Coordinates of C-alpha atoms in Angstrom, one line a residue:
Chain A
X15 CA 31.8 32.0 -32.9
X16 CA 29.0 30.6 -30.6
X17 CA 25.8 30.1 -30.0
X18 CA 25.0 30.8 -26.9
X19 CA 21.4 30.0 -25.4
X20 CA 19.5 31.7 -23.1
X21 CA 16.3 30.1 -21.0
X22 CA 14.0 30.9 -18.3
X23 CA 14.8 34.2 -16.6
X24 CA 18.1 34.7 -17.8
X25 CA 17.0 35.2 -21.4
X26 CA 14.6 37.5 -19.8
X27 CA 17.3 39.6 -18.7
X28 CA 19.3 38.9 -21.5
X29 CA 16.5 39.9 -23.5
X30 CA 17.2 37.2 -26.6
X31 CA 16.5 33.8 -26.5
X32 CA 20.0 33.9 -28.6
X33 CA 22.8 35.3 -30.5
X34 CA 26.0 34.5 -32.3
X35 CA 28.9 35.4 -30.5
X36 CA 32.4 36.0 -32.3
X37 CA 35.0 34.7 -28.4
X38 CA 38.5 34.3 -28.1
X39 CA 37.1 33.1 -24.7
X40 CA 39.0 30.4 -23.3
X41 CA 36.7 28.6 -20.8
X42 CA 32.9 29.3 -19.9
X43 CA 34.0 31.8 -16.6
X44 CA 36.0 33.8 -19.5
X45 CA 33.2 34.0 -21.8
X46 CA 30.6 35.0 -19.5
X47 CA 33.7 38.2 -18.1
X48 CA 33.8 39.0 -21.9
X49 CA 29.4 39.4 -22.0
X50 CA 29.2 41.0 -18.7
X51 CA 31.4 43.4 -19.6
X52 CA 29.6 44.4 -23.0
X53 CA 26.1 45.8 -21.8
X54 CA 24.3 46.5 -18.2
X55 CA 22.0 43.5 -19.5
X56 CA 24.7 40.9 -18.8
X57 CA 25.4 42.2 -16.0
X58 CA 23.3 42.8 -15.0
X59 CA 22.1 39.0 -16.1
X60 CA 25.3 36.8 -14.7
X61 CA 25.7 39.4 -11.1
X62 CA 25.1 36.1 -8.7
X63 CA 26.2 32.8 -10.9
X64 CA 25.7 30.7 -8.4
X65 CA 22.6 31.0 -9.4
X66 CA 22.9 30.4 -12.8
X67 CA 23.8 26.9 -14.3
X68 CA 26.2 25.8 -17.7
X69 CA 25.9 23.8 -20.1
X70 CA 28.0 23.2 -23.6
X71 CA 26.9 21.8 -26.4
X72 CA 24.4 20.0 -24.2
X73 CA 26.2 19.2 -21.5
X74 CA 25.9 20.1 -17.9
X75 CA 29.6 21.9 -17.1
X76 CA 31.4 24.5 -14.5
X77 CA 32.3 28.0 -15.2
X78 CA 36.1 27.0 -14.9
X79 CA 34.9 24.2 -18.7
X80 CA 37.0 25.1 -21.1
X81 CA 35.2 26.3 -24.7
X82 CA 37.5 24.6 -27.2
X83 CA 35.0 22.3 -29.0
X84 CA 32.1 24.2 -28.4
X85 CA 29.1 24.7 -30.9
X86 CA 26.9 25.7 -28.6
X87 CA 26.6 27.5 -24.9
X88 CA 23.9 27.7 -22.4
X89 CA 22.9 29.4 -19.4
X90 CA 20.3 28.9 -17.5
X91 CA 18.5 29.5 -13.6
X92 CA 18.7 25.9 -12.0
X93 CA 16.4 23.0 -13.4
X94 CA 13.4 22.7 -12.1
X95 CA 11.1 19.7 -14.3
X96 CA 9.2 17.3 -12.7
Chain B
X14 CA 12.7 2.2 -23.4
X15 CA 10.9 5.4 -23.7
X16 CA 11.7 8.7 -23.6
X17 CA 8.9 12.3 -25.2
X18 CA 8.3 15.0 -24.6
X19 CA 5.4 16.6 -25.9
X20 CA 2.4 20.1 -25.9
X21 CA -0.1 17.9 -25.9
X22 CA -1.2 15.8 -23.1
X23 CA -1.3 12.2 -22.5
X24 CA -3.5 8.8 -21.7
X25 CA -1.7 7.0 -18.2
X26 CA -4.0 3.7 -19.2
X27 CA -3.3 4.6 -23.4
X28 CA 0.9 4.4 -21.8
X29 CA 0.5 1.5 -20.2
X30 CA -1.5 -1.1 -22.5
X31 CA 1.0 -3.8 -22.7
X32 CA 3.5 -1.8 -20.5
X33 CA 6.3 -4.3 -18.7
X34 CA 6.0 -7.0 -20.7
X35 CA 4.9 -10.0 -18.5
X36 CA 6.5 -8.1 -15.6
X37 CA 4.8 -8.9 -11.9
X38 CA 5.7 -5.0 -10.7
X39 CA 4.1 -1.5 -12.8
X40 CA 4.9 1.8 -10.6
X41 CA 4.1 5.1 -12.2
X42 CA 3.7 9.0 -11.2
X43 CA 2.0 11.8 -12.9
X44 CA 2.7 14.9 -11.5
X45 CA -0.2 17.4 -11.8
X46 CA 0.0 22.2 -12.0
X47 CA -1.5 21.9 -8.6
X48 CA -2.8 25.6 -7.9
X49 CA -0.9 28.3 -5.9
X50 CA -1.1 28.9 -2.0
X51 CA -3.0 32.4 -2.6
X52 CA -5.1 29.8 -5.3
X53 CA -4.8 32.4 -8.0
X54 CA -2.8 30.3 -10.8
X55 CA -4.3 31.0 -14.2
X56 CA -1.1 28.7 -15.8
X57 CA 1.4 27.2 -15.6
X58 CA 4.3 28.0 -18.5
X59 CA 6.7 25.1 -18.4
X60 CA 9.7 26.2 -21.2
X61 CA 12.6 23.6 -22.2
X62 CA 15.8 23.3 -24.0
X63 CA 14.7 20.9 -26.6
X64 CA 18.1 20.6 -28.0
X65 CA 19.4 19.3 -24.9
X66 CA 16.2 17.9 -23.1
X67 CA 16.0 14.1 -24.7
X68 CA 19.2 13.2 -24.6
X69 CA 19.4 14.7 -21.1
X70 CA 15.9 12.0 -20.0
X71 CA 17.7 9.6 -22.2
X72 CA 20.1 9.3 -20.1
X73 CA 18.8 9.4 -16.8
X74 CA 16.7 6.6 -18.5
X75 CA 20.1 4.5 -19.7
X76 CA 21.7 5.5 -15.2
X77 CA 18.1 3.7 -13.8
X78 CA 18.1 0.7 -16.7
X79 CA 21.8 0.6 -15.8
X80 CA 21.1 0.3 -12.0
X81 CA 18.2 -2.2 -12.1
X82 CA 16.7 -4.7 -13.7
X83 CA 14.0 -2.9 -15.4
X84 CA 11.4 -4.8 -18.5
X85 CA 10.1 -1.2 -19.2
X86 CA 10.6 2.3 -19.0
X87 CA 8.5 5.8 -19.5
X88 CA 9.6 9.1 -19.3
X89 CA 6.8 11.6 -20.9
X90 CA 7.3 15.3 -19.9
X91 CA 5.0 18.3 -21.3
X92 CA 6.3 21.9 -21.9
X93 CA 3.6 25.0 -22.8
X94 CA 1.3 26.5 -20.8
X95 CA -0.3 24.3 -18.2
X96 CA -3.7 24.8 -16.1
X97 CA -3.7 23.7 -13.1
X98 CA -5.1 20.4 -12.7
X99 CA -3.3 19.1 -16.5
X100 CA -1.0 16.4 -15.7
X101 CA 2.4 17.6 -16.4
X102 CA 4.6 15.4 -17.1
X103 CA 4.3 10.8 -16.7
X104 CA 7.5 8.0 -15.7
X105 CA 6.2 4.7 -15.3
X106 CA 8.8 1.9 -15.0
X107 CA 8.6 -2.2 -14.9
X108 CA 10.0 -5.2 -13.0
X109 CA 9.1 -8.0 -12.0
X110 CA 10.0 -6.8 -8.1
X111 CA 8.0 -4.7 -7.2
X112 CA 11.1 -2.8 -5.3
X113 CA 13.3 -2.3 -8.3
X114 CA 10.1 -0.4 -9.7
X115 CA 10.0 1.5 -6.9
X116 CA 13.5 2.3 -6.2
X117 CA 14.1 3.4 -10.2
X118 CA 10.7 5.3 -10.4
X119 CA 11.4 7.2 -7.5
X120 CA 15.7 7.8 -8.8
X121 CA 14.4 9.3 -12.4
X122 CA 11.6 11.7 -10.8
X123 CA 14.6 13.2 -8.6
X124 CA 16.9 13.4 -11.4
X125 CA 14.1 15.0 -13.7
X126 CA 13.7 16.9 -10.4
X127 CA 17.5 19.5 -11.6
X128 CA 18.8 17.4 -13.7
X129 CA 16.2 18.4 -16.5
X130 CA 16.2 21.0 -18.7
X131 CA 13.1 22.6 -18.1
X132 CA 12.0 25.8 -16.2
X133 CA 9.1 26.2 -15.5
X134 CA 6.8 30.0 -14.5
X135 CA 3.8 30.6 -12.7
X136 CA 1.4 33.1 -14.3
X137 CA -0.8 34.0 -12.0
X138 CA -4.0 36.8 -11.8
X139 CA -1.3 38.6 -9.8
X140 CA 1.8 37.9 -11.8
X141 CA 4.7 36.2 -13.2
X142 CA 7.0 34.2 -11.1
X143 CA 9.8 31.6 -12.5
X144 CA 9.0 28.8 -10.2
X145 CA 13.0 28.1 -7.8
X146 CA 14.7 25.4 -7.7
X147 CA 15.0 23.9 -4.3
X148 CA 17.9 22.9 -2.6
X149 CA 15.9 19.3 -1.0
X150 CA 16.1 18.6 -5.0
X151 CA 19.6 18.7 -5.2
X152 CA 19.9 17.0 -1.8
X153 CA 17.9 14.5 -3.4
X154 CA 20.9 13.3 -5.3
X155 CA 22.7 11.8 -3.3
X156 CA 20.8 9.5 -1.7
X157 CA 22.1 7.8 -5.2
Chain C
X5 CA -9.6 7.5 -0.1
X6 CA -11.5 3.7 -0.1
X7 CA -10.8 0.2 -0.6
X8 CA -12.4 -3.0 -3.2
X9 CA -12.3 -6.4 -3.4
X10 CA -13.7 -7.2 -6.6
X11 CA -13.4 -10.2 -8.6
X12 CA -14.3 -7.7 -12.0
X13 CA -10.8 -5.8 -13.6
X14 CA -10.9 -2.0 -13.0
X15 CA -9.4 0.1 -15.2
X16 CA -6.6 2.8 -13.9
X17 CA -7.7 5.4 -15.9
X18 CA -10.4 5.3 -14.7
X19 CA -9.9 5.3 -11.1
X20 CA -7.6 8.3 -11.5
X21 CA -10.3 10.6 -13.1
X22 CA -10.1 13.1 -10.9
X23 CA -8.4 11.6 -8.3
X24 CA -6.2 13.5 -5.2
X25 CA -7.9 16.4 -6.2
X26 CA -5.9 19.1 -6.3
X27 CA -2.4 17.4 -5.2
X28 CA 0.7 17.4 -7.6
X29 CA 1.8 13.8 -6.9
X30 CA 0.4 10.9 -8.1
X31 CA 1.6 7.6 -7.5
X32 CA 0.5 4.3 -8.7
X33 CA 1.8 0.4 -8.3
X34 CA -0.6 -2.0 -10.0
X35 CA 0.5 -5.8 -9.5
X36 CA 0.8 -8.2 -12.8
X37 CA 0.4 -11.6 -13.1
X38 CA 3.6 -12.7 -14.2
X39 CA 4.1 -16.0 -16.0
X40 CA 6.3 -19.0 -13.9
X41 CA 10.1 -19.4 -14.7
X42 CA 8.3 -22.4 -16.1
X43 CA 5.9 -20.1 -18.9
X44 CA 3.5 -22.9 -18.0
X45 CA 1.3 -21.0 -15.6
X46 CA -2.7 -21.1 -16.6
X47 CA -4.2 -19.1 -13.8
X48 CA -3.4 -17.4 -10.6
X49 CA -6.3 -19.1 -8.2
X50 CA -6.8 -15.9 -6.0
X51 CA -8.7 -16.5 -2.3
X52 CA -9.6 -13.8 0.2
X53 CA -11.7 -14.3 4.1
X54 CA -14.5 -12.1 2.9
X55 CA -15.0 -11.1 6.6
X56 CA -11.2 -9.7 6.9
X57 CA -10.4 -8.6 4.0
X58 CA -11.4 -5.2 3.7
X59 CA -11.2 -4.3 7.2
X60 CA -7.8 -5.3 6.9
X61 CA -6.8 -3.3 4.1
X62 CA -8.5 -0.2 5.2
X63 CA -6.9 -0.7 9.0
X64 CA -3.3 -0.4 6.5
X65 CA -4.7 2.3 4.3
X66 CA -5.4 4.4 8.0
X67 CA -2.5 3.6 8.8
X68 CA -0.6 5.3 5.4
X69 CA -3.1 7.9 6.1
X70 CA -2.0 8.7 9.8
X71 CA 1.6 9.5 9.0
X72 CA 1.9 10.5 5.8
X73 CA 0.4 13.7 4.1
X74 CA -2.9 12.5 1.6
X75 CA -4.7 13.7 -0.4
X76 CA -6.0 10.9 -1.4
X77 CA -5.2 7.1 -1.4
X78 CA -6.9 4.2 -2.9
X79 CA -6.1 0.6 -2.7
X80 CA -7.9 -2.2 -4.8
X81 CA -7.4 -5.9 -4.9
X82 CA -9.5 -9.3 -7.2
X83 CA -9.7 -12.0 -6.4
X84 CA -11.2 -15.6 -8.3
X85 CA -9.2 -16.6 -11.0
X86 CA -6.7 -14.7 -13.1
X87 CA -5.4 -14.8 -16.6
X88 CA -0.9 -14.2 -16.8
X89 CA -1.1 -10.1 -17.8
X90 CA -3.6 -10.0 -15.9
X91 CA -3.6 -7.4 -12.8
X92 CA -4.7 -8.1 -9.2
X93 CA -4.6 -5.3 -7.6
X94 CA -3.6 -1.2 -7.5
X95 CA -2.9 1.1 -4.6
X96 CA -2.6 4.8 -5.6
X97 CA -1.7 7.5 -3.6
X98 CA -1.7 11.4 -4.0
X99 CA 0.5 14.0 -1.7
X100 CA 1.4 17.9 -2.5
X101 CA 5.1 15.9 -2.5
X102 CA 6.0 13.6 -4.7
X103 CA 8.3 11.9 -1.7
X104 CA 5.3 11.5 0.8
X105 CA 3.5 9.9 -2.1
X106 CA 6.0 7.4 -3.0
X107 CA 6.5 7.1 0.8
X108 CA 3.4 5.6 1.4
X109 CA 2.6 4.1 -1.8
X110 CA 5.6 1.1 -0.3
X111 CA 4.2 1.9 3.0
X112 CA 1.1 0.2 1.7
X113 CA 2.1 -2.5 -0.7
X114 CA 4.8 -3.9 2.1
X115 CA 1.8 -4.6 4.3
X116 CA -0.4 -6.1 1.3
X117 CA 2.0 -8.4 0.7
X118 CA 2.1 -9.8 4.1
X119 CA -1.1 -8.3 6.8
X120 CA -3.8 -8.8 3.7
X121 CA -5.8 -12.0 3.8
X122 CA -5.1 -13.0 -0.1
X123 CA -3.9 -16.8 -0.7
X124 CA -2.0 -17.3 -4.1
X125 CA -2.3 -20.8 -6.3
X126 CA -0.7 -20.7 -9.7
X127 CA -2.5 -23.3 -11.8
X128 CA -0.1 -24.9 -14.2
X129 CA 0.0 -27.5 -17.0
X130 CA 1.6 -29.6 -14.6
X131 CA -0.1 -29.3 -11.1
X132 CA -1.0 -26.9 -8.4
X133 CA 0.9 -25.1 -6.5
X134 CA 0.1 -22.3 -3.3
X135 CA 2.4 -19.6 -3.7
X136 CA 4.4 -18.8 -0.4
X137 CA 4.9 -15.6 1.5
X138 CA 8.3 -14.3 1.2
X139 CA 10.6 -14.1 4.6
X140 CA 11.6 -11.0 2.7
X141 CA 8.2 -9.6 2.7
X142 CA 7.6 -10.4 6.1
X143 CA 10.9 -8.1 6.8
X144 CA 10.5 -5.1 4.4
X145 CA 7.9 -4.0 7.3
X146 CA 10.3 -3.9 9.5
X147 CA 11.2 -0.2 8.4
X148 CA 8.2 1.0 9.0
Chain D
X21 CA -20.2 -22.7 19.9
X22 CA -17.5 -21.4 17.5
X23 CA -17.3 -20.9 13.9
X24 CA -13.8 -22.2 12.5
X25 CA -12.4 -21.1 9.2
X26 CA -10.2 -22.6 7.2
X27 CA -8.3 -20.5 4.6
X28 CA -5.2 -21.9 1.1
X29 CA -4.2 -25.1 2.0
X30 CA -5.2 -25.5 5.7
X31 CA -8.6 -25.7 4.3
X32 CA -8.0 -28.1 1.5
X33 CA -6.2 -30.9 4.0
X34 CA -9.0 -30.3 6.8
X35 CA -11.3 -30.6 4.1
X36 CA -14.2 -27.6 4.5
X37 CA -14.0 -24.2 4.2
X38 CA -15.8 -23.4 7.8
X39 CA -17.1 -26.0 10.9
X40 CA -19.1 -25.0 14.1
X41 CA -16.9 -26.0 16.6
X42 CA -18.6 -26.7 20.8
X43 CA -15.2 -26.2 22.4
X44 CA -14.1 -25.2 26.3
X45 CA -10.5 -24.2 24.8
X46 CA -9.9 -21.4 27.0
X47 CA -7.0 -20.2 24.1
X48 CA -5.8 -20.5 20.9
X49 CA -3.7 -23.5 20.9
X50 CA -5.8 -25.3 23.4
X51 CA -9.0 -25.2 20.5
X52 CA -5.9 -26.9 17.5
X53 CA -4.5 -29.6 20.6
X54 CA -9.0 -30.3 20.9
X55 CA -9.1 -30.9 16.9
X56 CA -5.6 -32.0 16.1
X57 CA -7.1 -34.8 18.4
X58 CA -9.7 -35.4 16.9
X59 CA -8.7 -36.7 13.1
X60 CA -5.5 -37.1 11.3
X61 CA -6.6 -34.9 9.1
X62 CA -6.3 -31.9 11.5
X63 CA -3.3 -32.6 12.8
X64 CA -1.4 -33.3 9.5
X65 CA -2.4 -29.5 9.0
X66 CA -1.5 -28.3 11.7
X67 CA 1.3 -30.1 11.9
X68 CA 3.7 -27.3 11.4
X69 CA 1.9 -24.4 13.7
X70 CA 5.0 -22.1 12.7
X71 CA 4.1 -22.3 8.3
X72 CA 0.3 -21.5 10.2
X73 CA -1.2 -18.3 11.2
X74 CA -4.6 -17.5 13.3
X75 CA -7.2 -14.7 13.5
X76 CA -9.8 -14.5 15.8
X77 CA -13.2 -12.3 15.6
X78 CA -11.3 -11.2 12.2
X79 CA -8.4 -9.7 14.1
X80 CA -4.0 -11.0 13.6
X81 CA -3.4 -12.6 17.0
X82 CA -0.6 -15.4 18.3
X83 CA -1.4 -18.8 19.5
X84 CA -1.6 -18.3 23.1
X85 CA -4.4 -15.7 22.3
X86 CA -7.5 -16.1 24.5
X87 CA -11.3 -17.6 23.2
X88 CA -12.8 -15.1 25.6
X89 CA -15.4 -13.7 24.0
X90 CA -14.1 -15.8 20.2
X91 CA -17.5 -15.7 17.5
X92 CA -14.6 -16.6 14.7
X93 CA -11.5 -18.0 14.2
X94 CA -9.3 -18.9 11.5
X95 CA -7.3 -20.3 10.9
X96 CA -4.6 -19.8 7.3
X97 CA -1.1 -19.8 5.5
X98 CA 0.8 -16.7 6.1
X99 CA -0.7 -14.1 4.2
X100 CA -0.2 -13.0 0.5
X101 CA -1.9 -10.4 -1.3
X102 CA -0.4 -7.8 -3.7

């Protein structure tokens, strides 16, 4: 089980800020494919991955990053701090 | 050296009391909610990723401290609903040399813009819109 | 836009109240009297050329305003006898874009260092010495 | 008559902050020569002109600047503001 969290418009499209996901995905990309296959809201949210950033255990990673040891995966748009 | 993520406002003067411990040069940057071109901004909603925000800011601060000789540094970033004119965030740097203080403050700002997990939504009288990350902000990281 | 030359101290927070008029980015630089390496500085005497100081600072400010889009700027420089830790001067710049605010503040500082008619004398427990202008400060003007 | 003013260590070496000078000098350099010929304290203060800056009517100029129209000439070390 992995905690999956969403922020900003990704959260709005998915419709929940956080959920637990049962998955055998080996990478972030595989997790995205699994989620996108579930329901339209996921497919819509993940339709353009160039507009999405991902963090595993609160560290920014690429979509090909492994999920081994991951307890929390976060999806969000490019950050706009400052 | 400190990082704070908070909903409440901050007072620049209070933050600078004793800041820098005898350094000759103190640079501050303060970000203010500015109105949109249409002038109808009601508020700016700032969302963040609590579990990641403070560690990310601390990493950015550590990177700056490793790179420039600073006698002090501070990052404060607010979240929540902010009105036009409200303070969003500040960074402060202190050094014996002004160029160090300036460069470190610019470095902190450049990294905050696109490496700190904050997202901004403008609530206007006619609707809501997420502020998009700027390519220029990402490009700004390349100079460091 | 304003320039002040004064003996009394200033309050950064008071100076920034309403500063920038809705600009998104405010940069400040504050110069502090730092102790000398020997740690025996009693005071820093700052002398200036009253008839020239304010016009010179205003010219530097005008040059910055012509070069960057700023919504506000301020230069305050003190003179007289200052103790270690005292504020010597400040500049503040406001712009809708942070890079403008940073660059203009650096420009103001670079010009203040070697084009504003101030001279500093360190009074230590063992004597008095005039602070020498640094070649690095003169060289810093070349980048603008 | 020109007002001549001195600052910092130039003032200390000359011994006065300001004085009126009767001169026919055409340039700053000629004025410096006249003053240096007067007394040792001037000669000492002006012994290394690379360490001296000059302003005519509150504007920085070079030593070869003309004195025509000058009402105030200032001599001082390189400035150290900020």
